[in-house]
Amino acid sequence: MSRKIKVIAISGSTRKTSSNLNLIKGIARLTSDIFEINIFEGLSDIPQFNPDLDLETPPIQVADFRQHLKTADAILICTPEYAMGVPGTLKNAIDWTVSSMEFSKKPVALITASLSGEKAHASLLGTLLIIESKMTVDTQLLIPGIKSKIDEQGNITDQLTLGLVNKLIQSLTDLVLKDADTIEAPFLIN
């Protein structure tokens, strides 16, 4: 591929100073030679999912979100865990894509970075797989204790975490460049 890989990045947190947004910015710097990362900032503007509104012409915010996903080569999701689950705004946005299938066969990397994150990670991974996201074991990562592993500028300060993020980046790159096999069920989650 002679051009940069176009990645749409979504932070599951809508806080302007969230660790997940900082992590996306750090990944954007780490990958500036191979990825063109566009951070989707309209998550909180997407209306509550309503099947009655999921028509040929959906709400403009939904159409915008879907267009960002369609034009990307890959999707990067970095999300915290809220009350042992997926943040509502993130799940809501994904619900709007079920009928239009923007995640289907699209290479996706999922990072759940929170205090713990296990429950949200398992739940979101299950959702992404059921809507046919193209993922491998190495394009998903759980980072517990994120606040101690990243600074406010998005620099990953923990070397083990940096190594795991670099492995995820390489795996997402490989998934985009090669037609890798998709996984069919959740894994490594107890």
PDB file of C-alpha atoms in Angstrom:
ATOM      1  CA  MET A   1       0.000   0.000   0.000  1.00  0.00           C
ATOM      2  CA  SER A   2       1.628   3.240  -1.123  1.00  0.00           C
ATOM      3  CA  ARG A   3      -0.586   5.562   0.899  1.00  0.00           C
ATOM      4  CA  LYS A   4      -1.117   5.775   4.636  1.00  0.00           C
ATOM      5  CA  ILE A   5      -3.768   3.544   6.180  1.00  0.00           C
ATOM      6  CA  LYS A   6      -6.867   5.616   6.980  1.00  0.00           C
ATOM      7  CA  VAL A   7      -7.988   4.872  10.548  1.00  0.00           C
ATOM      8  CA  ILE A   8     -11.079   6.263  12.240  1.00  0.00           C
ATOM      9  CA  ALA A   9     -10.427   6.392  15.980  1.00  0.00           C
ATOM     10  CA  ILE A  10     -13.232   6.446  18.526  1.00  0.00           C
ATOM     11  CA  SER A  11     -12.798   7.221  22.209  1.00  0.00           C
ATOM     12  CA  GLY A  12     -15.473   5.614  24.355  1.00  0.00           C
ATOM     13  CA  SER A  13     -15.067   8.490  26.793  1.00  0.00           C
ATOM     14  CA  THR A  14     -16.448  11.880  25.837  1.00  0.00           C
ATOM     15  CA  ARG A  15     -14.244  13.689  28.397  1.00  0.00           C
ATOM     16  CA  LYS A  16     -11.847  16.140  26.756  1.00  0.00           C
ATOM     17  CA  THR A  17      -9.006  14.984  29.023  1.00  0.00           C
ATOM     18  CA  SER A  18      -9.729  11.258  29.040  1.00  0.00           C
ATOM     19  CA  SER A  19      -6.927   8.739  29.217  1.00  0.00           C
ATOM     20  CA  ASN A  20      -8.448   6.959  26.212  1.00  0.00           C
ATOM     21  CA  LEU A  21      -8.377  10.094  24.065  1.00  0.00           C
ATOM     22  CA  ASN A  22      -4.788  10.704  25.194  1.00  0.00           C
ATOM     23  CA  LEU A  23      -3.962   7.112  24.250  1.00  0.00           C
ATOM     24  CA  ILE A  24      -5.419   7.635  20.763  1.00  0.00           C
ATOM     25  CA  LYS A  25      -3.303  10.771  20.364  1.00  0.00           C
ATOM     26  CA  GLY A  26      -0.231   8.847  21.495  1.00  0.00           C
ATOM     27  CA  ILE A  27      -0.957   6.058  19.012  1.00  0.00           C
ATOM     28  CA  ALA A  28      -1.417   8.683  16.278  1.00  0.00           C
ATOM     29  CA  ARG A  29       2.095   9.992  17.006  1.00  0.00           C
ATOM     30  CA  LEU A  30       3.566   6.479  17.137  1.00  0.00           C
ATOM     31  CA  THR A  31       2.026   5.587  13.770  1.00  0.00           C
ATOM     32  CA  SER A  32       2.296   8.886  11.906  1.00  0.00           C
ATOM     33  CA  ASP A  33       4.409   7.234   9.189  1.00  0.00           C
ATOM     34  CA  ILE A  34       1.853   4.480   8.441  1.00  0.00           C
ATOM     35  CA  PHE A  35      -1.556   5.640   9.737  1.00  0.00           C
ATOM     36  CA  GLU A  36      -3.644   8.689   8.987  1.00  0.00           C
ATOM     37  CA  ILE A  37      -5.744   8.756  12.173  1.00  0.00           C
ATOM     38  CA  ASN A  38      -8.950  10.775  12.187  1.00  0.00           C
ATOM     39  CA  ILE A  39     -10.493  11.063  15.658  1.00  0.00           C
ATOM     40  CA  PHE A  40     -14.289  10.952  15.535  1.00  0.00           C
ATOM     41  CA  GLU A  41     -15.475  13.656  17.919  1.00  0.00           C
ATOM     42  CA  GLY A  42     -19.250  13.486  17.439  1.00  0.00           C
ATOM     43  CA  LEU A  43     -20.044  10.520  19.680  1.00  0.00           C
ATOM     44  CA  SER A  44     -22.141  12.503  22.166  1.00  0.00           C
ATOM     45  CA  ASP A  45     -24.088  14.164  19.317  1.00  0.00           C
ATOM     46  CA  ILE A  46     -25.500  10.889  17.997  1.00  0.00           C
ATOM     47  CA  PRO A  47     -29.161  10.590  19.031  1.00  0.00           C
ATOM     48  CA  GLN A  48     -30.507   7.707  21.087  1.00  0.00           C
ATOM     49  CA  PHE A  49     -30.879   4.665  18.851  1.00  0.00           C
ATOM     50  CA  ASN A  50     -34.433   4.296  17.609  1.00  0.00           C
ATOM     51  CA  PRO A  51     -35.238   1.682  14.947  1.00  0.00           C
ATOM     52  CA  ASP A  52     -38.093   3.897  13.721  1.00  0.00           C
ATOM     53  CA  LEU A  53     -35.498   6.514  12.699  1.00  0.00           C
ATOM     54  CA  ASP A  54     -33.116   4.006  11.091  1.00  0.00           C
ATOM     55  CA  LEU A  55     -34.452   4.695   7.622  1.00  0.00           C
ATOM     56  CA  GLU A  56     -32.914   5.305   4.215  1.00  0.00           C
ATOM     57  CA  THR A  57     -32.144   8.832   5.430  1.00  0.00           C
ATOM     58  CA  PRO A  58     -31.117   8.526   9.102  1.00  0.00           C
ATOM     59  CA  PRO A  59     -30.436  11.491  11.401  1.00  0.00           C
ATOM     60  CA  ILE A  60     -27.554  13.618  10.046  1.00  0.00           C
ATOM     61  CA  GLN A  61     -25.268  12.737  12.979  1.00  0.00           C
ATOM     62  CA  VAL A  62     -25.759   9.043  12.268  1.00  0.00           C
ATOM     63  CA  ALA A  63     -25.136   9.506   8.548  1.00  0.00           C
ATOM     64  CA  ASP A  64     -21.922  11.399   9.381  1.00  0.00           C
ATOM     65  CA  PHE A  65     -20.716   8.638  11.730  1.00  0.00           C
ATOM     66  CA  ARG A  66     -21.496   5.950   9.173  1.00  0.00           C
ATOM     67  CA  GLN A  67     -19.656   7.868   6.450  1.00  0.00           C
ATOM     68  CA  HIS A  68     -16.534   8.173   8.636  1.00  0.00           C
ATOM     69  CA  LEU A  69     -16.594   4.408   9.187  1.00  0.00           C
ATOM     70  CA  LYS A  70     -17.199   3.593   5.498  1.00  0.00           C
ATOM     71  CA  THR A  71     -14.276   5.673   4.237  1.00  0.00           C
ATOM     72  CA  ALA A  72     -11.780   4.301   6.772  1.00  0.00           C
ATOM     73  CA  ASP A  73      -9.489   1.362   6.077  1.00  0.00           C
ATOM     74  CA  ALA A  74      -9.674   0.396   9.759  1.00  0.00           C
ATOM     75  CA  ILE A  75     -11.313   1.353  13.045  1.00  0.00           C
ATOM     76  CA  LEU A  76      -9.535   1.910  16.362  1.00  0.00           C
ATOM     77  CA  ILE A  77     -11.674   1.975  19.501  1.00  0.00           C
ATOM     78  CA  CYS A  78     -10.166   3.017  22.836  1.00  0.00           C
ATOM     79  CA  THR A  79     -12.673   2.907  25.654  1.00  0.00           C
ATOM     80  CA  PRO A  80     -12.909   2.954  29.420  1.00  0.00           C
ATOM     81  CA  GLU A  81     -15.252   0.797  31.454  1.00  0.00           C
ATOM     82  CA  TYR A  82     -18.199   2.577  33.099  1.00  0.00           C
ATOM     83  CA  ALA A  83     -19.957   0.770  35.972  1.00  0.00           C
ATOM     84  CA  MET A  84     -18.549  -2.548  34.718  1.00  0.00           C
ATOM     85  CA  GLY A  85     -19.928  -1.990  31.207  1.00  0.00           C
ATOM     86  CA  VAL A  86     -19.481  -0.268  27.869  1.00  0.00           C
ATOM     87  CA  PRO A  87     -20.013   3.525  27.929  1.00  0.00           C
ATOM     88  CA  GLY A  88     -23.561   4.228  26.761  1.00  0.00           C
ATOM     89  CA  THR A  89     -22.605   6.727  24.052  1.00  0.00           C
ATOM     90  CA  LEU A  90     -20.238   4.214  22.434  1.00  0.00           C
ATOM     91  CA  LYS A  91     -22.728   1.345  22.510  1.00  0.00           C
ATOM     92  CA  ASN A  92     -25.428   3.669  21.167  1.00  0.00           C
ATOM     93  CA  ALA A  93     -23.248   4.688  18.210  1.00  0.00           C
ATOM     94  CA  ILE A  94     -22.439   1.065  17.399  1.00  0.00           C
ATOM     95  CA  ASP A  95     -26.146   0.150  17.593  1.00  0.00           C
ATOM     96  CA  TRP A  96     -26.788   2.619  14.760  1.00  0.00           C
ATOM     97  CA  THR A  97     -24.460   0.578  12.495  1.00  0.00           C
ATOM     98  CA  VAL A  98     -26.094  -2.823  12.885  1.00  0.00           C
ATOM     99  CA  SER A  99     -28.498  -2.449   9.941  1.00  0.00           C
ATOM    100  CA  SER A 100     -26.067  -0.538   7.719  1.00  0.00           C
ATOM    101  CA  MET A 101     -23.142  -2.896   8.485  1.00  0.00           C
ATOM    102  CA  GLU A 102     -20.197  -0.462   8.504  1.00  0.00           C
ATOM    103  CA  PHE A 103     -18.287  -2.736  10.898  1.00  0.00           C
ATOM    104  CA  SER A 104     -18.855  -5.861   8.793  1.00  0.00           C
ATOM    105  CA  LYS A 105     -15.512  -7.156   7.463  1.00  0.00           C
ATOM    106  CA  LYS A 106     -13.801  -3.907   8.547  1.00  0.00           C
ATOM    107  CA  PRO A 107     -10.462  -4.351  10.371  1.00  0.00           C
ATOM    108  CA  VAL A 108     -10.963  -3.264  13.985  1.00  0.00           C
ATOM    109  CA  ALA A 109      -8.596  -2.797  16.912  1.00  0.00           C
ATOM    110  CA  LEU A 110     -10.152  -2.637  20.376  1.00  0.00           C
ATOM    111  CA  ILE A 111      -8.323  -1.249  23.386  1.00  0.00           C
ATOM    112  CA  THR A 112     -10.143  -1.178  26.704  1.00  0.00           C
ATOM    113  CA  ALA A 113      -8.109   1.064  29.004  1.00  0.00           C
ATOM    114  CA  SER A 114      -9.583   1.643  32.431  1.00  0.00           C
ATOM    115  CA  LEU A 115      -9.065   0.884  36.100  1.00  0.00           C
ATOM    116  CA  SER A 116     -10.013  -2.736  35.411  1.00  0.00           C
ATOM    117  CA  GLY A 117     -11.969  -2.988  32.164  1.00  0.00           C
ATOM    118  CA  GLU A 118     -12.556  -6.741  31.939  1.00  0.00           C
ATOM    119  CA  LYS A 119     -16.370  -6.643  31.845  1.00  0.00           C
ATOM    120  CA  ALA A 120     -16.604  -3.814  29.298  1.00  0.00           C
ATOM    121  CA  HIS A 121     -13.906  -5.434  27.156  1.00  0.00           C
ATOM    122  CA  ALA A 122     -15.714  -8.775  27.043  1.00  0.00           C
ATOM    123  CA  SER A 123     -19.056  -7.120  26.300  1.00  0.00           C
ATOM    124  CA  LEU A 124     -17.763  -4.847  23.546  1.00  0.00           C
ATOM    125  CA  LEU A 125     -15.680  -7.617  22.011  1.00  0.00           C
ATOM    126  CA  GLY A 126     -18.810  -9.780  21.824  1.00  0.00           C
ATOM    127  CA  THR A 127     -20.722  -6.952  20.137  1.00  0.00           C
ATOM    128  CA  LEU A 128     -17.962  -6.278  17.609  1.00  0.00           C
ATOM    129  CA  LEU A 129     -17.695  -9.935  16.700  1.00  0.00           C
ATOM    130  CA  ILE A 130     -21.448 -10.426  16.275  1.00  0.00           C
ATOM    131  CA  ILE A 131     -21.548  -7.498  13.825  1.00  0.00           C
ATOM    132  CA  GLU A 132     -18.732  -9.175  11.874  1.00  0.00           C
ATOM    133  CA  SER A 133     -15.815  -6.880  12.644  1.00  0.00           C
ATOM    134  CA  LYS A 134     -12.566  -8.281  11.283  1.00  0.00           C
ATOM    135  CA  MET A 135     -10.394  -8.892  14.355  1.00  0.00           C
ATOM    136  CA  THR A 136      -7.649 -11.194  15.571  1.00  0.00           C
ATOM    137  CA  VAL A 137      -6.352 -12.020  19.029  1.00  0.00           C
ATOM    138  CA  ASP A 138      -3.628  -9.409  18.523  1.00  0.00           C
ATOM    139  CA  THR A 139      -5.967  -6.565  17.522  1.00  0.00           C
ATOM    140  CA  GLN A 140      -7.536  -6.407  20.959  1.00  0.00           C
ATOM    141  CA  LEU A 141      -5.912  -5.277  24.172  1.00  0.00           C
ATOM    142  CA  LEU A 142      -6.989  -4.782  27.768  1.00  0.00           C
ATOM    143  CA  ILE A 143      -4.948  -2.182  29.677  1.00  0.00           C
ATOM    144  CA  PRO A 144      -5.878  -2.140  33.384  1.00  0.00           C
ATOM    145  CA  GLY A 145      -4.644   0.767  35.519  1.00  0.00           C
ATOM    146  CA  ILE A 146      -4.321   3.072  32.494  1.00  0.00           C
ATOM    147  CA  LYS A 147      -3.758   6.259  34.504  1.00  0.00           C
ATOM    148  CA  SER A 148      -0.422   4.895  35.756  1.00  0.00           C
ATOM    149  CA  LYS A 149       0.713   3.892  32.255  1.00  0.00           C
ATOM    150  CA  ILE A 150       0.168   7.040  30.196  1.00  0.00           C
ATOM    151  CA  ASP A 151       0.808  10.734  30.737  1.00  0.00           C
ATOM    152  CA  GLU A 152      -1.428  13.688  29.854  1.00  0.00           C
ATOM    153  CA  GLN A 153       0.282  14.109  26.466  1.00  0.00           C
ATOM    154  CA  GLY A 154      -0.501  10.533  25.469  1.00  0.00           C
ATOM    155  CA  ASN A 155       2.989   9.170  25.970  1.00  0.00           C
ATOM    156  CA  ILE A 156       2.890   5.554  27.076  1.00  0.00           C
ATOM    157  CA  THR A 157       5.187   5.518  30.095  1.00  0.00           C
ATOM    158  CA  ASP A 158       4.962   1.798  30.899  1.00  0.00           C
ATOM    159  CA  GLN A 159       7.322  -0.221  28.684  1.00  0.00           C
ATOM    160  CA  LEU A 160       5.262  -3.435  28.789  1.00  0.00           C
ATOM    161  CA  THR A 161       2.162  -1.499  27.713  1.00  0.00           C
ATOM    162  CA  LEU A 162       4.128   0.255  24.969  1.00  0.00           C
ATOM    163  CA  GLY A 163       5.246  -3.123  23.642  1.00  0.00           C
ATOM    164  CA  LEU A 164       1.672  -4.443  23.661  1.00  0.00           C
ATOM    165  CA  VAL A 165       0.375  -1.325  21.876  1.00  0.00           C
ATOM    166  CA  ASN A 166       3.111  -1.642  19.246  1.00  0.00           C
ATOM    167  CA  LYS A 167       2.120  -5.283  18.731  1.00  0.00           C
ATOM    168  CA  LEU A 168      -1.532  -4.216  18.296  1.00  0.00           C
ATOM    169  CA  ILE A 169      -0.505  -1.536  15.782  1.00  0.00           C
ATOM    170  CA  GLN A 170       1.478  -4.071  13.760  1.00  0.00           C
ATOM    171  CA  SER A 171      -1.373  -6.571  13.899  1.00  0.00           C
ATOM    172  CA  LEU A 172      -3.918  -3.996  12.717  1.00  0.00           C
ATOM    173  CA  THR A 173      -1.563  -3.005   9.909  1.00  0.00           C
ATOM    174  CA  ASP A 174      -1.181  -6.645   8.881  1.00  0.00           C
ATOM    175  CA  LEU A 175      -4.952  -7.144   8.999  1.00  0.00           C
ATOM    176  CA  VAL A 176      -5.497  -4.220   6.653  1.00  0.00           C
ATOM    177  CA  LEU A 177      -2.714  -5.236   4.269  1.00  0.00           C
ATOM    178  CA  LYS A 178      -3.489  -8.950   4.190  1.00  0.00           C
ATOM    179  CA  ASP A 179      -6.814 -10.698   4.062  1.00  0.00           C
ATOM    180  CA  ALA A 180      -6.327 -12.306   7.494  1.00  0.00           C
ATOM    181  CA  ASP A 181      -8.819 -14.787   8.898  1.00  0.00           C
ATOM    182  CA  THR A 182     -11.440 -13.378  11.225  1.00  0.00           C
ATOM    183  CA  ILE A 183     -12.122 -14.823  14.638  1.00  0.00           C
ATOM    184  CA  GLU A 184     -15.554 -16.157  15.336  1.00  0.00           C
ATOM    185  CA  ALA A 185     -15.920 -16.176  19.113  1.00  0.00           C
ATOM    186  CA  PRO A 186     -14.653 -14.257  22.131  1.00  0.00           C
ATOM    187  CA  PHE A 187     -11.293 -15.428  23.425  1.00  0.00           C
ATOM    188  CA  LEU A 188      -9.052 -15.076  26.432  1.00  0.00           C
ATOM    189  CA  ILE A 189     -11.957 -13.764  28.509  1.00  0.00           C
ATOM    190  CA  ASN A 190     -12.968 -15.650  31.636  1.00  0.00           C
TER     191      ASN A 190
END
